[in-house]
Amino acid sequence: MDSQFPAASPEESNFGDSKLDPNQVVPLYHQIYLILRERIIEGHYDTKPLPGELVLAEQFNVSRVTMRRALQDLVKEGLVARGRGKGTFVKPRTESRNSSVGQSQLLSASAMRLQASGDSSDLQLITSKRILPPPDIATLLHLPSDAIVEKLIRIRQLDGQPVAHLTSFIPQDLSGRICRRRLREFPILVLLEEAGVKVAKARQTISARLADASVAYALGVPVGAPLLAISRVAYDESGRPVQVLKGLYRPDRYDYRIELSRKQAKGQSSWQHVNEVEFAFEMHQQDLTHF
């Protein structure tokens, strides 16, 4: 698209280059399942058929039996449908698969300040390129499917150790304002604000996800390791989405904290916020070699 941006990494362009580890406890078929699952959720296939079973087996360098087991797990989850002589197709998105966006909550001011500070950790820029956004990203950014966005992948490190895998999507007209050399120093929202974008609020969903091969390699964890997943959409003062952030965090080194108090209202007890949300990177005093 744009020659000033590097081409896609091998992990993003060819499944055969994905790092499967036969020595891990997680079976090969499940490692493949995790990779394909993530590609489907990100909209890489849309309504097009997946490559054939034999083609995928060759790309992943595994047996056809192993490949078939991975595809069966995708069928069980309801992500794909298979028909004899018809191939494997991604099922249309349902309300339940998109419900996390509608149920997201406002990000508190303290979390935004911590994210903006950038004082406790370093950033490593992995990918910077302009792409056609996956369908879910285009929807979140209120963009047509043929719009161009910039995709940035960065690794946040603490004391030289990876803590978070951060993927940002930014509309093209805004990404052009960002100071390129500062991408390795500051959060995207800080750079957008420096460029004149007035970020007013964000909506965020916190969930869990298993590490696929490329993310596991970047974070130094086994394939299939549990990660804290944060999906955030930031908006400017006019309500325009200016950034989609997909963050994957090592739970052994990243905490989400909130203080609550018990309140009585209309004869019923409920939890209410006392202090604003706090996010913190932590160096836990434990042996991390097994994680």
Short mmCIF file of C-alpha atoms in Angstrom, two decimals:
data_model
loop_
_atom_site.label_atom_id
_atom_site.label_comp_id
_atom_site.label_asym_id
_atom_site.label_seq_id
_atom_site.Cartn_x
_atom_site.Cartn_y
_atom_site.Cartn_z
CA MET A 1 0.00 0.00 0.00
CA ASP A 2 2.48 2.63 1.19
CA SER A 3 6.17 2.06 0.64
CA GLN A 4 7.17 3.92 3.80
CA PHE A 5 5.67 1.15 5.90
CA PRO A 6 7.25 -2.31 6.18
CA ALA A 7 5.58 -5.32 4.64
CA ALA A 8 3.57 -7.73 6.74
CA SER A 9 5.60 -10.03 8.96
CA PRO A 10 5.83 -13.69 7.92
CA GLU A 11 3.57 -14.66 10.82
CA GLU A 12 0.79 -12.47 9.38
CA SER A 13 1.14 -13.47 5.74
CA ASN A 14 1.69 -17.23 5.82
CA PHE A 15 0.31 -19.77 8.25
CA GLY A 16 3.14 -22.11 7.35
CA ASP A 17 5.55 -19.71 9.07
CA SER A 18 3.54 -19.66 12.32
CA LYS A 19 5.59 -21.01 15.16
CA LEU A 20 4.15 -24.35 16.21
CA ASP A 21 6.04 -25.93 19.09
CA PRO A 22 5.84 -29.76 19.17
CA ASN A 23 7.52 -29.75 22.60
CA GLN A 24 4.71 -27.86 24.32
CA VAL A 25 2.04 -29.54 26.44
CA VAL A 26 -0.58 -27.92 24.18
CA PRO A 27 -1.15 -30.36 21.26
CA LEU A 28 -0.34 -29.26 17.72
CA TYR A 29 -3.98 -29.44 16.64
CA HIS A 30 -4.95 -27.01 19.42
CA GLN A 31 -2.14 -24.63 18.49
CA ILE A 32 -3.47 -24.62 14.91
CA TYR A 33 -7.02 -24.18 16.16
CA LEU A 34 -5.97 -21.07 18.13
CA ILE A 35 -4.27 -19.54 15.09
CA LEU A 36 -7.20 -20.18 12.76
CA ARG A 37 -9.70 -19.04 15.39
CA GLU A 38 -7.95 -15.69 15.74
CA ARG A 39 -7.79 -15.20 11.97
CA ILE A 40 -11.53 -15.93 11.69
CA ILE A 41 -12.45 -13.53 14.51
CA GLU A 42 -10.33 -10.80 12.91
CA GLY A 43 -12.26 -11.24 9.66
CA HIS A 44 -9.43 -12.51 7.46
CA TYR A 45 -11.73 -14.99 5.70
CA ASP A 46 -15.01 -13.07 5.82
CA THR A 47 -17.41 -15.35 3.91
CA LYS A 48 -14.73 -16.92 1.73
CA PRO A 49 -13.88 -20.61 2.21
CA LEU A 50 -10.83 -21.61 4.19
CA PRO A 51 -8.04 -23.32 2.27
CA GLY A 52 -8.59 -27.04 1.86
CA GLU A 53 -7.67 -29.49 4.58
CA LEU A 54 -4.69 -30.84 2.64
CA VAL A 55 -3.44 -27.34 1.78
CA LEU A 56 -3.63 -26.25 5.41
CA ALA A 57 -1.86 -29.42 6.54
CA GLU A 58 0.98 -28.64 4.16
CA GLN A 59 1.14 -25.01 5.28
CA PHE A 60 1.36 -25.97 8.94
CA ASN A 61 3.60 -28.96 8.16
CA VAL A 62 1.38 -31.38 10.06
CA SER A 63 -0.52 -34.55 9.20
CA ARG A 64 -3.97 -34.42 7.68
CA VAL A 65 -5.36 -36.10 10.82
CA THR A 66 -3.97 -33.29 12.99
CA MET A 67 -5.40 -30.67 10.65
CA ARG A 68 -8.81 -32.35 10.62
CA ARG A 69 -8.92 -32.31 14.44
CA ALA A 70 -8.21 -28.56 14.50
CA LEU A 71 -11.01 -27.90 12.00
CA GLN A 72 -13.39 -30.08 14.00
CA ASP A 73 -12.81 -27.89 17.06
CA LEU A 74 -13.69 -24.82 15.00
CA VAL A 75 -16.90 -26.55 13.94
CA LYS A 76 -17.74 -27.40 17.57
CA GLU A 77 -17.31 -23.77 18.57
CA GLY A 78 -19.69 -22.73 15.81
CA LEU A 79 -17.15 -20.61 13.96
CA VAL A 80 -17.15 -22.62 10.72
CA ALA A 81 -19.36 -25.04 8.83
CA ARG A 82 -18.06 -27.94 6.75
CA GLY A 83 -19.77 -29.73 3.90
CA ARG A 84 -18.57 -32.68 1.88
CA GLY A 85 -17.41 -31.41 -1.48
CA LYS A 86 -18.14 -27.80 -0.48
CA GLY A 87 -15.22 -26.95 1.79
CA THR A 88 -15.03 -25.12 5.11
CA PHE A 89 -16.81 -21.76 5.43
CA VAL A 90 -16.86 -19.16 8.20
CA LYS A 91 -20.34 -18.86 9.69
CA PRO A 92 -22.00 -15.41 9.58
CA ARG A 93 -21.40 -13.30 12.65
CA THR A 94 -24.19 -13.49 15.22
CA GLU A 95 -25.29 -11.08 17.89
CA SER A 96 -23.61 -13.18 20.58
CA ARG A 97 -20.26 -13.02 18.82
CA ASN A 98 -20.46 -9.21 18.73
CA SER A 99 -22.02 -8.70 22.15
CA SER A 100 -18.73 -7.79 23.83
CA VAL A 101 -18.69 -4.49 21.93
CA GLY A 102 -22.15 -3.51 23.13
CA GLN A 103 -21.38 -4.49 26.71
CA SER A 104 -18.14 -2.52 26.95
CA GLN A 105 -17.81 0.04 29.73
CA LEU A 106 -16.34 3.52 30.00
CA LEU A 107 -12.65 3.57 30.81
CA SER A 108 -11.91 5.53 33.95
CA ALA A 109 -9.78 8.67 33.98
CA SER A 110 -7.07 7.15 36.16
CA ALA A 111 -6.56 4.26 33.75
CA MET A 112 -6.27 6.71 30.88
CA ARG A 113 -3.66 8.68 32.80
CA LEU A 114 -1.65 5.57 33.59
CA GLN A 115 -1.82 4.45 29.96
CA ALA A 116 -0.71 7.92 28.89
CA SER A 117 2.18 8.21 31.32
CA GLY A 118 4.34 5.57 29.69
CA ASP A 119 6.90 6.00 32.48
CA SER A 120 7.25 2.47 33.80
CA SER A 121 7.88 0.51 30.63
CA ASP A 122 9.40 0.58 27.15
CA LEU A 123 7.80 0.01 23.75
CA GLN A 124 9.15 -2.08 20.89
CA LEU A 125 7.64 -1.39 17.46
CA ILE A 126 7.07 -4.65 15.56
CA THR A 127 4.80 -3.70 12.65
CA SER A 128 3.64 -0.44 11.09
CA LYS A 129 1.65 -0.71 7.87
CA ARG A 130 -1.46 0.54 6.10
CA ILE A 131 -4.16 -2.02 5.42
CA LEU A 132 -7.82 -2.56 4.60
CA PRO A 133 -9.33 -3.10 8.06
CA PRO A 134 -10.94 -6.39 9.10
CA PRO A 135 -14.76 -6.05 9.21
CA ASP A 136 -14.97 -5.73 12.99
CA ILE A 137 -12.32 -3.00 13.07
CA ALA A 138 -14.01 -1.04 10.27
CA THR A 139 -17.27 -1.20 12.24
CA LEU A 140 -15.66 -0.01 15.48
CA LEU A 141 -13.96 2.89 13.68
CA HIS A 142 -17.18 3.81 11.81
CA LEU A 143 -15.36 3.39 8.49
CA PRO A 144 -16.38 1.82 5.16
CA SER A 145 -14.78 -1.52 4.36
CA ASP A 146 -12.55 0.02 1.67
CA ALA A 147 -11.08 2.67 3.97
CA ILE A 148 -7.38 2.54 4.84
CA VAL A 149 -6.20 2.29 8.43
CA GLU A 150 -2.78 2.03 9.95
CA LYS A 151 -2.07 -1.12 11.91
CA LEU A 152 0.59 -0.89 14.59
CA ILE A 153 1.88 -3.83 16.62
CA ARG A 154 4.04 -3.01 19.60
CA ILE A 155 5.41 -4.95 22.56
CA ARG A 156 5.45 -3.26 25.94
CA GLN A 157 8.39 -4.32 28.08
CA LEU A 158 9.19 -3.91 31.76
CA ASP A 159 12.83 -4.24 32.78
CA GLY A 160 13.54 -5.81 29.41
CA GLN A 161 10.83 -8.46 29.77
CA PRO A 162 7.68 -8.52 27.56
CA VAL A 163 4.48 -7.61 29.37
CA ALA A 164 1.91 -6.79 26.69
CA HIS A 165 1.24 -7.32 22.98
CA LEU A 166 -0.53 -4.18 21.69
CA THR A 167 -2.26 -3.93 18.31
CA SER A 168 -3.66 -0.52 17.35
CA PHE A 169 -5.78 0.48 14.36
CA ILE A 170 -5.93 4.20 13.49
CA PRO A 171 -7.75 5.99 10.64
CA GLN A 172 -5.31 6.96 7.89
CA ASP A 173 -5.90 10.71 8.14
CA LEU A 174 -5.00 10.63 11.84
CA SER A 175 -2.06 8.24 11.64
CA GLY A 176 -0.32 10.63 9.23
CA ARG A 177 -0.12 13.23 12.00
CA ILE A 178 1.80 10.98 14.40
CA CYS A 179 5.52 11.54 14.94
CA ARG A 180 7.01 8.28 13.66
CA ARG A 181 10.16 8.26 15.76
CA ARG A 182 8.12 8.56 18.98
CA LEU A 183 6.18 5.34 18.33
CA ARG A 184 8.86 3.52 20.32
CA GLU A 185 8.48 5.86 23.27
CA PHE A 186 4.87 6.81 23.93
CA PRO A 187 1.32 5.37 23.87
CA ILE A 188 -0.73 6.08 20.74
CA LEU A 189 -3.20 8.30 22.59
CA VAL A 190 -0.38 10.56 23.77
CA LEU A 191 0.88 10.92 20.20
CA LEU A 192 -2.63 11.60 18.89
CA GLU A 193 -3.16 14.28 21.52
CA GLU A 194 0.20 15.85 20.66
CA ALA A 195 -1.02 15.95 17.04
CA GLY A 196 -4.11 17.92 18.05
CA VAL A 197 -6.65 15.11 18.52
CA LYS A 198 -8.74 15.79 21.63
CA VAL A 199 -9.40 12.36 23.12
CA ALA A 200 -12.49 12.57 25.32
CA LYS A 201 -13.45 9.04 26.32
CA ALA A 202 -12.95 5.35 25.66
CA ARG A 203 -15.02 2.19 25.86
CA GLN A 204 -13.33 -0.97 26.95
CA THR A 205 -13.97 -4.68 27.31
CA ILE A 206 -11.83 -6.94 29.49
CA SER A 207 -11.85 -10.67 28.88
CA ALA A 208 -9.45 -13.61 28.59
CA ARG A 209 -7.80 -15.29 25.63
CA LEU A 210 -5.33 -18.06 24.94
CA ALA A 211 -2.04 -17.12 23.32
CA ASP A 212 -1.71 -18.12 19.68
CA ALA A 213 1.69 -19.00 18.24
CA SER A 214 2.85 -15.53 17.17
CA VAL A 215 1.68 -13.76 20.36
CA ALA A 216 3.13 -16.52 22.55
CA TYR A 217 6.49 -16.10 20.84
CA ALA A 218 6.42 -12.31 21.30
CA LEU A 219 5.46 -12.48 24.99
CA GLY A 220 7.68 -15.42 25.87
CA VAL A 221 4.85 -17.70 27.01
CA PRO A 222 3.72 -21.14 25.80
CA VAL A 223 1.16 -21.44 23.01
CA GLY A 224 -2.24 -21.70 24.69
CA ALA A 225 -1.16 -19.77 27.81
CA PRO A 226 -3.98 -17.64 29.31
CA LEU A 227 -3.74 -13.89 28.68
CA LEU A 228 -5.71 -10.88 29.86
CA ALA A 229 -7.38 -9.41 26.76
CA ILE A 230 -8.37 -5.74 26.62
CA SER A 231 -10.31 -4.28 23.69
CA ARG A 232 -10.56 -0.50 23.74
CA VAL A 233 -12.07 2.11 21.42
CA ALA A 234 -11.04 5.74 22.03
CA TYR A 235 -13.21 8.66 20.88
CA ASP A 236 -12.54 12.36 20.35
CA GLU A 237 -14.77 15.17 21.59
CA SER A 238 -17.08 14.87 18.59
CA GLY A 239 -17.64 11.17 19.25
CA ARG A 240 -15.48 9.99 16.35
CA PRO A 241 -13.53 6.76 17.01
CA VAL A 242 -9.82 7.57 16.72
CA GLN A 243 -8.19 4.31 17.83
CA VAL A 244 -9.00 0.65 18.35
CA LEU A 245 -6.60 -1.07 20.72
CA LYS A 246 -6.36 -4.84 21.12
CA GLY A 247 -4.11 -5.52 24.08
CA LEU A 248 -2.95 -8.93 25.30
CA TYR A 249 -1.28 -8.91 28.71
CA ARG A 250 0.63 -11.48 30.72
CA PRO A 251 -1.50 -11.97 33.86
CA ASP A 252 1.59 -12.75 35.93
CA ARG A 253 2.89 -9.23 35.29
CA TYR A 254 -0.18 -7.05 34.80
CA ASP A 255 -2.94 -6.30 37.30
CA TYR A 256 -6.39 -4.76 36.95
CA ARG A 257 -7.54 -3.24 40.25
CA ILE A 258 -10.67 -1.46 41.40
CA GLU A 259 -11.91 -0.57 44.88
CA LEU A 260 -15.61 -1.12 45.63
CA SER A 261 -17.87 -0.35 48.57
CA ARG A 262 -21.15 -1.96 49.58
CA LYS A 263 -24.13 0.41 49.22
CA GLN A 264 -27.78 0.10 50.17
CA ALA A 265 -30.41 1.31 47.69
CA LYS A 266 -34.14 0.55 47.81
CA GLY A 267 -33.58 -2.18 50.36
CA GLN A 268 -30.98 -3.98 48.25
CA SER A 269 -27.19 -4.07 48.50
CA SER A 270 -24.93 -3.46 45.52
CA TRP A 271 -21.31 -2.73 44.78
CA GLN A 272 -20.29 0.81 43.80
CA HIS A 273 -16.93 2.31 42.80
CA VAL A 274 -14.98 4.00 45.58
CA ASN A 275 -11.79 4.81 43.69
CA GLU A 276 -11.09 5.03 39.99
CA VAL A 277 -9.81 2.00 38.14
CA GLU A 278 -6.11 1.34 38.40
CA PHE A 279 -3.95 -0.65 36.03
CA ALA A 280 -0.46 -1.65 37.14
CA PHE A 281 2.49 -3.51 35.77
CA GLU A 282 4.08 -5.59 38.48
CA MET A 283 7.22 -7.64 38.91
CA HIS A 284 5.86 -10.62 40.82
CA GLN A 285 8.42 -12.43 42.92
CA GLN A 286 7.94 -15.87 41.47
CA ASP A 287 9.64 -18.22 39.09
CA LEU A 288 8.34 -17.35 35.62
CA THR A 289 10.28 -20.02 33.71
CA HIS A 290 7.25 -22.32 33.60
CA PHE A 291 4.86 -19.71 32.22
#
